[in-house]
Short mmCIF file of C-alpha atoms in Angstrom, two decimals:
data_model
loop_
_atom_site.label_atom_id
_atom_site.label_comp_id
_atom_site.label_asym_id
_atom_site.label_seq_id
_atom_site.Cartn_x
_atom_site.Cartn_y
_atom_site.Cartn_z
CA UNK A 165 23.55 19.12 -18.49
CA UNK A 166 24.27 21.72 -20.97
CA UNK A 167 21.94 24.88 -20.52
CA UNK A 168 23.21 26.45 -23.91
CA UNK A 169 20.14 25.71 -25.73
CA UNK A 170 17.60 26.55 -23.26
CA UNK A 171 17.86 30.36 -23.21
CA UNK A 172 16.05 31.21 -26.17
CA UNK A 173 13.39 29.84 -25.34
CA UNK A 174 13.54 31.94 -22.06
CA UNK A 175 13.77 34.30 -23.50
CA UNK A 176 10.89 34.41 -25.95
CA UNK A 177 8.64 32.98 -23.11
CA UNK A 178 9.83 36.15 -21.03
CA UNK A 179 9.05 38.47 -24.17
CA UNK A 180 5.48 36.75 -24.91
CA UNK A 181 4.93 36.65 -21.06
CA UNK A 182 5.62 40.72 -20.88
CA UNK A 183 3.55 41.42 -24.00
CA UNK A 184 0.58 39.48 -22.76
CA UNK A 185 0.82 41.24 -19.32
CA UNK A 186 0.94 44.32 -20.54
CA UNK A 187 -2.41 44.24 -23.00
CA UNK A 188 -4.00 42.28 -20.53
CA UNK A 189 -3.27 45.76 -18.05
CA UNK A 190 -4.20 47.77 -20.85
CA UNK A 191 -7.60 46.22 -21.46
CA UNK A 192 -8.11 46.04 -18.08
CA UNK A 193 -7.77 49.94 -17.87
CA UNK A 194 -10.50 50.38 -20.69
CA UNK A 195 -12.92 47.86 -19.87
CA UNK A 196 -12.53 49.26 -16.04
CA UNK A 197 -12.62 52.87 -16.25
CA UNK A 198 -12.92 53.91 -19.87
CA UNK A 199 -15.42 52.60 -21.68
CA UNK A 200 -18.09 52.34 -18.87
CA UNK A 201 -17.65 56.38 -18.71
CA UNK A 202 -17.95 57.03 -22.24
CA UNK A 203 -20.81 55.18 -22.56
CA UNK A 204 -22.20 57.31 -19.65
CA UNK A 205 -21.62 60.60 -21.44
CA UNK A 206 -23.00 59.45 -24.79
CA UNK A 207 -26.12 57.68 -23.35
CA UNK A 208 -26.79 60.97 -21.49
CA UNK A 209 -26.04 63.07 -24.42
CA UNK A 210 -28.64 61.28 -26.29
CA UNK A 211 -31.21 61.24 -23.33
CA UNK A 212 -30.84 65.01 -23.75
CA UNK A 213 -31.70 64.61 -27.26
CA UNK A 214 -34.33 63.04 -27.96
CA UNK A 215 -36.10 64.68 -24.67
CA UNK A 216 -35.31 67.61 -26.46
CA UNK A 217 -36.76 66.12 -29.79
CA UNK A 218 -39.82 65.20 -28.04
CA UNK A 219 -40.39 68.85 -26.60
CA UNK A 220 -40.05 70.33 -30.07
CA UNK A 221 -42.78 68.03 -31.94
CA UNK A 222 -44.80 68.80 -29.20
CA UNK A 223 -44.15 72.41 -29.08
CA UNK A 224 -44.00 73.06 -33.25
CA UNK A 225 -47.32 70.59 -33.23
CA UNK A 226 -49.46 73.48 -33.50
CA UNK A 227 -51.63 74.07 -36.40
CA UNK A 228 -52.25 77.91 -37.50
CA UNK A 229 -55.84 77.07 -38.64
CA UNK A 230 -58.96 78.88 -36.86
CA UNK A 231 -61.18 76.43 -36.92
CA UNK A 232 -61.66 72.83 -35.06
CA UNK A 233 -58.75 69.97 -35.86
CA UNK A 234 -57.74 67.00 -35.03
CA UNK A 235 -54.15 66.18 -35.86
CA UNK A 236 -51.47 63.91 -35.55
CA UNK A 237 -47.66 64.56 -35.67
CA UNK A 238 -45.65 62.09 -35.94
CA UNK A 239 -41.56 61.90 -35.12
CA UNK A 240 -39.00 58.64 -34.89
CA UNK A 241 -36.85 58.49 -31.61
CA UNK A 242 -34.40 55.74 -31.15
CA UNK A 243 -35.71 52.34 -29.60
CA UNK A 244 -33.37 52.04 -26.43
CA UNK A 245 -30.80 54.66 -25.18
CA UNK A 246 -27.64 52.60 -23.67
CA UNK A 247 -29.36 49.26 -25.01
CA UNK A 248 -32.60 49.99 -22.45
CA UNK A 249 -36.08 51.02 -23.53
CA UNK A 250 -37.13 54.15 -22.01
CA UNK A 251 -40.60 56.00 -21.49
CA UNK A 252 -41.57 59.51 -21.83
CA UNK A 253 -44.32 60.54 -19.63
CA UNK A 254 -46.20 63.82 -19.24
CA UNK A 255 -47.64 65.48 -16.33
CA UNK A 256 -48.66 68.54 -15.59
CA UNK A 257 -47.19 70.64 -18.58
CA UNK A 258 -43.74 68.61 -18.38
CA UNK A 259 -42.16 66.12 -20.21
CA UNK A 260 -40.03 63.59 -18.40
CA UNK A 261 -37.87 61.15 -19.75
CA UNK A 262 -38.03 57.77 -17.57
CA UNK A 263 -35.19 55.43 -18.30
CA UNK A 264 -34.08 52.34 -15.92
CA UNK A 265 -30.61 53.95 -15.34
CA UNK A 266 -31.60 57.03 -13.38
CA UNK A 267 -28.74 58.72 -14.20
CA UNK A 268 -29.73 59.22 -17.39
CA UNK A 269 -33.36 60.52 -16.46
CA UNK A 270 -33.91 64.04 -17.31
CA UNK A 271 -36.81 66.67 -17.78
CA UNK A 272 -37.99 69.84 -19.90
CA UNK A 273 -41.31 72.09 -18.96
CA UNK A 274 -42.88 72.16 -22.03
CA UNK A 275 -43.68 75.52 -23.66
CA UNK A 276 -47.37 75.94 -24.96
CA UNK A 277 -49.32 78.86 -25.31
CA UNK A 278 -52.41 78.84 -22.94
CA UNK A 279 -54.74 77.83 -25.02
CA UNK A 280 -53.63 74.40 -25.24
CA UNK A 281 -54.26 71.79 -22.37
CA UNK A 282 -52.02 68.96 -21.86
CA UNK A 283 -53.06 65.18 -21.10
CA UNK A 284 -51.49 63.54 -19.03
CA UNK A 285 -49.74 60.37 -20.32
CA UNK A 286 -46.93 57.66 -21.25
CA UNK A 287 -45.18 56.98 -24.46
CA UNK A 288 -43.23 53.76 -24.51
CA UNK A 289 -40.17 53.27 -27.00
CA UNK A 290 -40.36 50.85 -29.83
CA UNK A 291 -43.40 53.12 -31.51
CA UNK A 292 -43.01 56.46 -33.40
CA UNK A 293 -43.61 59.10 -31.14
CA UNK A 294 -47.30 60.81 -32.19
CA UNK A 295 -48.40 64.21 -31.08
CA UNK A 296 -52.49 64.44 -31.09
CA UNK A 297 -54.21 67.94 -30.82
CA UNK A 298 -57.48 68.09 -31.10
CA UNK A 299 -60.43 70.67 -30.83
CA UNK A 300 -61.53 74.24 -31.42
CA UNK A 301 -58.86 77.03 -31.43
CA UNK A 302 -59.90 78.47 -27.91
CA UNK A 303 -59.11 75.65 -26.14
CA UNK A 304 -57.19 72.52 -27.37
CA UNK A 305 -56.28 69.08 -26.00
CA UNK A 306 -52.46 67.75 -27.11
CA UNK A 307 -52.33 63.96 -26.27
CA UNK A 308 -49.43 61.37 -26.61
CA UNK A 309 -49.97 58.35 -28.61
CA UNK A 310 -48.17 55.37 -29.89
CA UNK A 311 -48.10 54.48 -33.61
CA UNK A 312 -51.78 54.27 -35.16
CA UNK B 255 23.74 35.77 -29.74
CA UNK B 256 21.89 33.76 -31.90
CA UNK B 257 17.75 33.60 -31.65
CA UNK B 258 17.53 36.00 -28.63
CA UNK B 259 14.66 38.13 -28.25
CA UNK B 260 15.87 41.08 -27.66
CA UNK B 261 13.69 42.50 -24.89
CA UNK B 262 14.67 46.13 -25.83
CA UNK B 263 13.05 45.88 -29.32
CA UNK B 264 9.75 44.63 -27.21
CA UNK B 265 9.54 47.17 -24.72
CA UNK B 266 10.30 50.09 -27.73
CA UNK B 267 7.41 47.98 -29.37
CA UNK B 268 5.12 48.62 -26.00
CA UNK B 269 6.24 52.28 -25.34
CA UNK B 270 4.73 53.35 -29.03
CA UNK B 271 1.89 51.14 -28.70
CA UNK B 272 1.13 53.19 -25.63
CA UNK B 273 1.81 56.00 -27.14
CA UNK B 274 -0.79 55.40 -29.58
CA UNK B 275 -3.28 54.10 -27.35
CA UNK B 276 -3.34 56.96 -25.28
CA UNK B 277 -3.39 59.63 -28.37
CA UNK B 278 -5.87 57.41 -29.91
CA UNK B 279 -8.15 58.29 -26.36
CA UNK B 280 -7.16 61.57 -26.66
CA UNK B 281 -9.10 62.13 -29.85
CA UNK B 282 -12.20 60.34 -28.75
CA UNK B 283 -12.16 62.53 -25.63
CA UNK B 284 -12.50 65.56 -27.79
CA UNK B 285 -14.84 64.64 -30.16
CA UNK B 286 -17.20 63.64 -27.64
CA UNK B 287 -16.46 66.95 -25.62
CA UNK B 288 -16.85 68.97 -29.13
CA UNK B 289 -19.95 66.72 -29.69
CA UNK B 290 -21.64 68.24 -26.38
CA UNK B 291 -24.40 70.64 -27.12
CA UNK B 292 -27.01 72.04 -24.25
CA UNK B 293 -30.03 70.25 -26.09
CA UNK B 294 -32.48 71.08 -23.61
CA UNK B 295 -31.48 74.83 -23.75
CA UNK B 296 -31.13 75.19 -27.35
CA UNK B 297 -34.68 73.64 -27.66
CA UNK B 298 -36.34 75.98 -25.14
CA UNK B 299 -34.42 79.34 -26.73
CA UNK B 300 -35.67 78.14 -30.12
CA UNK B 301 -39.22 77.16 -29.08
CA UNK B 302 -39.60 80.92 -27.11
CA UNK B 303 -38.22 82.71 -30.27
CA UNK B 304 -40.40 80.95 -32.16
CA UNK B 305 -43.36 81.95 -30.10
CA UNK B 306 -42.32 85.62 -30.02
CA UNK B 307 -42.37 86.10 -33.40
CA UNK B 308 -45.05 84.16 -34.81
CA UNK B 309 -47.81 84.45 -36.30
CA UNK B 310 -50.63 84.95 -32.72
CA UNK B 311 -48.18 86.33 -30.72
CA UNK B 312 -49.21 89.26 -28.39
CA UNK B 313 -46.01 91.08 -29.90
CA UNK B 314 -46.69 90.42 -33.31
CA UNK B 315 -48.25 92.19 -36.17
CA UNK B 316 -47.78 89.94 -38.88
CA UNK B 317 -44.80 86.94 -38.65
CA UNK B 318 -41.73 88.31 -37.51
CA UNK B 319 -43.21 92.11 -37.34
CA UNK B 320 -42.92 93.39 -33.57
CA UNK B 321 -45.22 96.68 -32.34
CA UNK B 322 -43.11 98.68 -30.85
CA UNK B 323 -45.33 99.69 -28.33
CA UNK B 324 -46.10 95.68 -27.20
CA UNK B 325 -42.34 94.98 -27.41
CA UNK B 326 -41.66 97.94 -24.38
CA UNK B 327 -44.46 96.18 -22.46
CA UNK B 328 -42.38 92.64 -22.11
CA UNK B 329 -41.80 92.35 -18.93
CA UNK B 330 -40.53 88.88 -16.29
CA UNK B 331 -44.10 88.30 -15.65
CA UNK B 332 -45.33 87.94 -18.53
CA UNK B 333 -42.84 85.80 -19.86
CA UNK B 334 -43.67 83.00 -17.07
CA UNK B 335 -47.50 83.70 -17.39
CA UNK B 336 -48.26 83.92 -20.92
CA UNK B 337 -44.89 82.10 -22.83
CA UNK B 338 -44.51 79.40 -20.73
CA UNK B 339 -40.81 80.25 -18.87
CA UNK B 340 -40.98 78.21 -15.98
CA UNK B 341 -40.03 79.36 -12.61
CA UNK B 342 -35.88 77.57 -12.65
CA UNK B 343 -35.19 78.56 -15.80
CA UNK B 344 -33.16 81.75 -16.65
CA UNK B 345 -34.24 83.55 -19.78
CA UNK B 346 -33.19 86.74 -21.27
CA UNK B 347 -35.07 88.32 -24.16
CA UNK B 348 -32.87 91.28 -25.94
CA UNK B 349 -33.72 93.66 -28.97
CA UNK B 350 -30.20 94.90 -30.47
CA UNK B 351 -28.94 93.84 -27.52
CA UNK B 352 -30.47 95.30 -24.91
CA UNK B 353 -32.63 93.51 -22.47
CA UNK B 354 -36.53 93.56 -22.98
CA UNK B 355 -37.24 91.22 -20.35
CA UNK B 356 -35.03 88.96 -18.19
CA UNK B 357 -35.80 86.58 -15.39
CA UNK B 358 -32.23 85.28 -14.34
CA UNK B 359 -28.45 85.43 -15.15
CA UNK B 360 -28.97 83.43 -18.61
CA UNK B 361 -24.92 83.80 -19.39
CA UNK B 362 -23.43 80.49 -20.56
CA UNK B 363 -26.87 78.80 -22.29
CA UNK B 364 -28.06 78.57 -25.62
CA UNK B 365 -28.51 81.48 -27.88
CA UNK B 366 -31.11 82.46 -30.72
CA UNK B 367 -31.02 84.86 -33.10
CA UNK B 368 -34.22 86.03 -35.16
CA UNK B 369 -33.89 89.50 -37.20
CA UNK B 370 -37.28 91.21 -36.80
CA UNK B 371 -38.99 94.46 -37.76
CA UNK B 372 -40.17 96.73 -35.33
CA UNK B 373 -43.39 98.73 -36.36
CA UNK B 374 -44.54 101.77 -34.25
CA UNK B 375 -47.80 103.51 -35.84
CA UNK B 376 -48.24 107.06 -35.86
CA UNK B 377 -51.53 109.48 -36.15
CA UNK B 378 -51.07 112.53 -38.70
CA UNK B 379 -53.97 115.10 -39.35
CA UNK B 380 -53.99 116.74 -42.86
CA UNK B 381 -56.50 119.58 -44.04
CA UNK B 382 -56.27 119.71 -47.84
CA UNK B 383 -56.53 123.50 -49.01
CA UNK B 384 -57.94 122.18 -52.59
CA UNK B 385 -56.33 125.00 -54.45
CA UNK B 386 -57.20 123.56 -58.05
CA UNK B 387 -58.70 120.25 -58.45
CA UNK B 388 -60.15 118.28 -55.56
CA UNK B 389 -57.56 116.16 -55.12
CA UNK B 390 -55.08 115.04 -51.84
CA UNK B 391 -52.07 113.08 -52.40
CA UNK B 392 -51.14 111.43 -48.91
CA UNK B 393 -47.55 111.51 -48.03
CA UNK B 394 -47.28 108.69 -46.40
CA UNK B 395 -48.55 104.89 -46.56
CA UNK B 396 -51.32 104.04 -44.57
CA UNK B 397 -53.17 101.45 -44.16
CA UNK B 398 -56.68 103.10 -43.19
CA UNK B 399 -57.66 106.73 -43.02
CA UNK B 400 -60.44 108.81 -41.27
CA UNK B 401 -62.38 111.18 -42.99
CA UNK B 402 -64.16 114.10 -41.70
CA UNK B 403 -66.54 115.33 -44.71
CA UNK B 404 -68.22 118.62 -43.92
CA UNK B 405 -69.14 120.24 -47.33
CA UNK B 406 -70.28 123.60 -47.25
CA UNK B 407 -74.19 124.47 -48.03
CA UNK B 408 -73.95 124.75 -52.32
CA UNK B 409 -71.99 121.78 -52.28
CA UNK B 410 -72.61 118.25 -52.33
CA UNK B 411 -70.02 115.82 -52.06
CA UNK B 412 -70.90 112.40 -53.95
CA UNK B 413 -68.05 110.02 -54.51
CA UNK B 414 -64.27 109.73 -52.65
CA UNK B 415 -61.85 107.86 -54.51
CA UNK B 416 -58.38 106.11 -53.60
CA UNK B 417 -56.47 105.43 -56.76
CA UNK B 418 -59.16 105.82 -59.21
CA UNK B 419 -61.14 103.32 -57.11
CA UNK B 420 -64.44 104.31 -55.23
CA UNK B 421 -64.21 103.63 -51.69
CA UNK B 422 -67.19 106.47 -50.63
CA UNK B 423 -69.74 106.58 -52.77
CA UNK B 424 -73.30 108.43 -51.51
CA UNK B 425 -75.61 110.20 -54.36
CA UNK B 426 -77.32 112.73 -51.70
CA UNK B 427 -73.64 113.63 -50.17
CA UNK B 428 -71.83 112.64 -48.22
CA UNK B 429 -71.36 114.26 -44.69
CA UNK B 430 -69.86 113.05 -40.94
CA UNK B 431 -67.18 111.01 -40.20
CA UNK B 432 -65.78 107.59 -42.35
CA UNK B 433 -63.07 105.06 -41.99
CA UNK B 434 -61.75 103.65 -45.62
CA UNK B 435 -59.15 100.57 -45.58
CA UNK B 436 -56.55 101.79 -48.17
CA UNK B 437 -53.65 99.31 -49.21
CA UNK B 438 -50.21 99.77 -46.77
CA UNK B 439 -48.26 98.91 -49.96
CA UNK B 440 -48.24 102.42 -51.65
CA UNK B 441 -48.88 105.68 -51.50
CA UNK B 442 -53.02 106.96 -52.45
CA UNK B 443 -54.31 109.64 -54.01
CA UNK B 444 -58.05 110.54 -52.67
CA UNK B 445 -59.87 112.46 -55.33
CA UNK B 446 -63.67 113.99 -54.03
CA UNK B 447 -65.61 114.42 -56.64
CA UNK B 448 -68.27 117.11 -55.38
CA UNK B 449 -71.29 118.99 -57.07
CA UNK B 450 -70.00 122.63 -56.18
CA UNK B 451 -66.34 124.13 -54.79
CA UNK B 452 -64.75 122.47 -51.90
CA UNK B 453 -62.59 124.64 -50.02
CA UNK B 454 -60.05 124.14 -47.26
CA UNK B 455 -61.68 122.77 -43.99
CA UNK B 456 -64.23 121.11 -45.56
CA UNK B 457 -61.66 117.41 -45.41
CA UNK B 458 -60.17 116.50 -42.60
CA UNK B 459 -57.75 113.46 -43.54
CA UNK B 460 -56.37 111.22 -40.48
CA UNK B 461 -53.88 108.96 -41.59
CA UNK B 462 -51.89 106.63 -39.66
CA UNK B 463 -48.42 106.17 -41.11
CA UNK B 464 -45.90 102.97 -39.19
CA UNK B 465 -42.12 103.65 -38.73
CA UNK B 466 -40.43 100.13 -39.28
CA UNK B 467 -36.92 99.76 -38.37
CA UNK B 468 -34.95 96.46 -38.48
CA UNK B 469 -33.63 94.82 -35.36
CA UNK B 470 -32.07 91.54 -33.98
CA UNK B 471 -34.26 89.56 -31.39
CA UNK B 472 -32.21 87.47 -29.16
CA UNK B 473 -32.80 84.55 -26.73
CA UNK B 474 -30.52 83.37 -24.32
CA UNK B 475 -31.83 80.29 -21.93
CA UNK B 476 -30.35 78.64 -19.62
CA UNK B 477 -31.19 75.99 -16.73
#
């Protein structure tokens, strides 16, 4: 038999063998480790975010009138963080944000000056995010809503 | 020789393509690192300054006007009872750097900024001697004055004027004690016009001049 002619093609299947091996490591590597981490650290950057968002509608939601209002302020927050809706709930003076992946949870004490009660209640994503304050100037009531 | 692969050229081929794989995740590490701000902390440091120096604040005179004597009364307590600060979070509240009020170590969290004027409000007395013409200029701005208006027994004292504006005006004399609002913007001249001589005594001016100087609020939070 004369083996002349098969080492080329040895060869070559050798090279493409080695190349495939190694981006199939290398992809391994990302998909594995890499990418699952950055996504962590973005998705909890922008948990941070838009809890801290939130808190500042809520907080710069007060009107400077002295007489009896009823308002509305409205803000858009991003549908899902890390492809997941989330909720932001309030109770008793803080705002939480609630997302599936509890590692991405997080939670501010909101600052209002004493005059202003706080309602407590749930804000699902999807909707813009509406402030409500209503009542006379001694003693107002700030509500979360959803859209209309 | 001919048609070989040379598997040097391949694994020279790999080595840079690693080489640029891993730079490549070098710069996306340090954007995203450069991209990390304290959101939470910046918030709460800009909502508190905000608060400080507004408009109903207990420090406040007008928007970001402090009274100086309100601004030495800022104390720990009275940041968690009547701002907000809640009981884990570390706040320090500086005027030209130093502290006002603390309640932690707030090194290493967000920082605000906010130049302010500090006001502090003085009481002066002045007795006009009415050499010539019944006439006081004040030396400072004010923005009210008290007037003590004893004229003597020949005299009647009808009208006061600030500016060539009446602000006391009484046809049988005036006499006692009166507050006028005068405008803090500039300096007034109070004329009394009087039926008879006025003579020193007879006036007593208290005006209440404010020392402003400017100063840089800071806000450091963090937790």
């Amino acid at each position: 038999m004369d083996n002349r002619g098969v080492s080329p093609v040895v060869g070559k299947l050798l090279a493409a063998g080695l190349a495939v091996l190694y981006v199939s490591t290398v992809a391994g590597l990302f998909v594995g480790g890499l990418v699952p981490e950055y996504r962590a650290a973005t998705g909890d950057e922008l948990g941070e975010r838009v809890l801290a968002t939130a808190a500042g509608t809520v907080e710069t939601a007060q009107p400077s009138v002295d007489h009896a209002v009823d308002t509305r302020t409205r803000t858009d927050l991003p549908t899902t963080i890390r492809g997941e809706r989330y909720r932001l709930v309030v109770r008793n003076g803080t705002l939480v944000l609630d997302h599936p992946d509890d590692r991405l949870d997080a939670r501010t004490r909101l600052a209002l000056p004493p005059t202003v009660t706080v309602r407590d209640g749930v804000w699902h994503s999807g909707d813009e995010f509406v402030v409500r304050l209503t009542g006379p100037p001694g003693n107002r009531t700030l509500a979360l809503g959803e859209g209309r | 020789m001919r048609a070989q692969t040379s598997l040097p050229a391949l694994g020279l081929a790999l080595l840079v393509l690693t080489v640029v794989t891993v730079l490549g995740v070098a710069v996306a590490d340090d954007a995203l690192r450069s991209a990390d701000r304290s959101a939470l902390d910046r918030q709460a440091a800009v909502a508190l300054s905000d608060r400080l120096v507004g408009r109903a604040g207990p420090l406040t005179v007008r928007p970001n006007v402090l009274n100086g004597t309100a601004v030495a009364e800022l104390n720990a307590t009275t940041l968690r009872t009547r701002y907000g600060v809640s009981n884990d979070t570390d706040v320090d509240v500086t005027l030209d750097g130093e502290t006002l009020a603390a309640t932690g170590d707030a090194d290493g969290g967000a920082h605000v900024e906010r130049l302010v004027v500090v006001e502090r409000t003085q009481r002066r007395t002045l007795t006009p001697a009415f050499a010539g013409r019944n006439t006081v200029s004040l030396p400072r701005r004010t923005d009210r004055v008290d007037l003590r208006i004893r004229p003597p027994g020949n005299t009647t004292v009808s009208t006061v004027r600030a500016d060539e504006q009446v602000v006391l005006h009484d046809a049988s004399g005036l006499d006692g004690r009166y507050t006028v609002s005068l405008s803090r913007h500039r300096t007034v001249t109070l004329a009394f016009e009087a039926a008879g001589p006025l003579e020193e005594g007879n006036v007593t001016v208290v005006y209440y001049p404010v020392e402003t100087r400017k100063a840089t609020l800071g806000v450091s939070v963090d937790g």
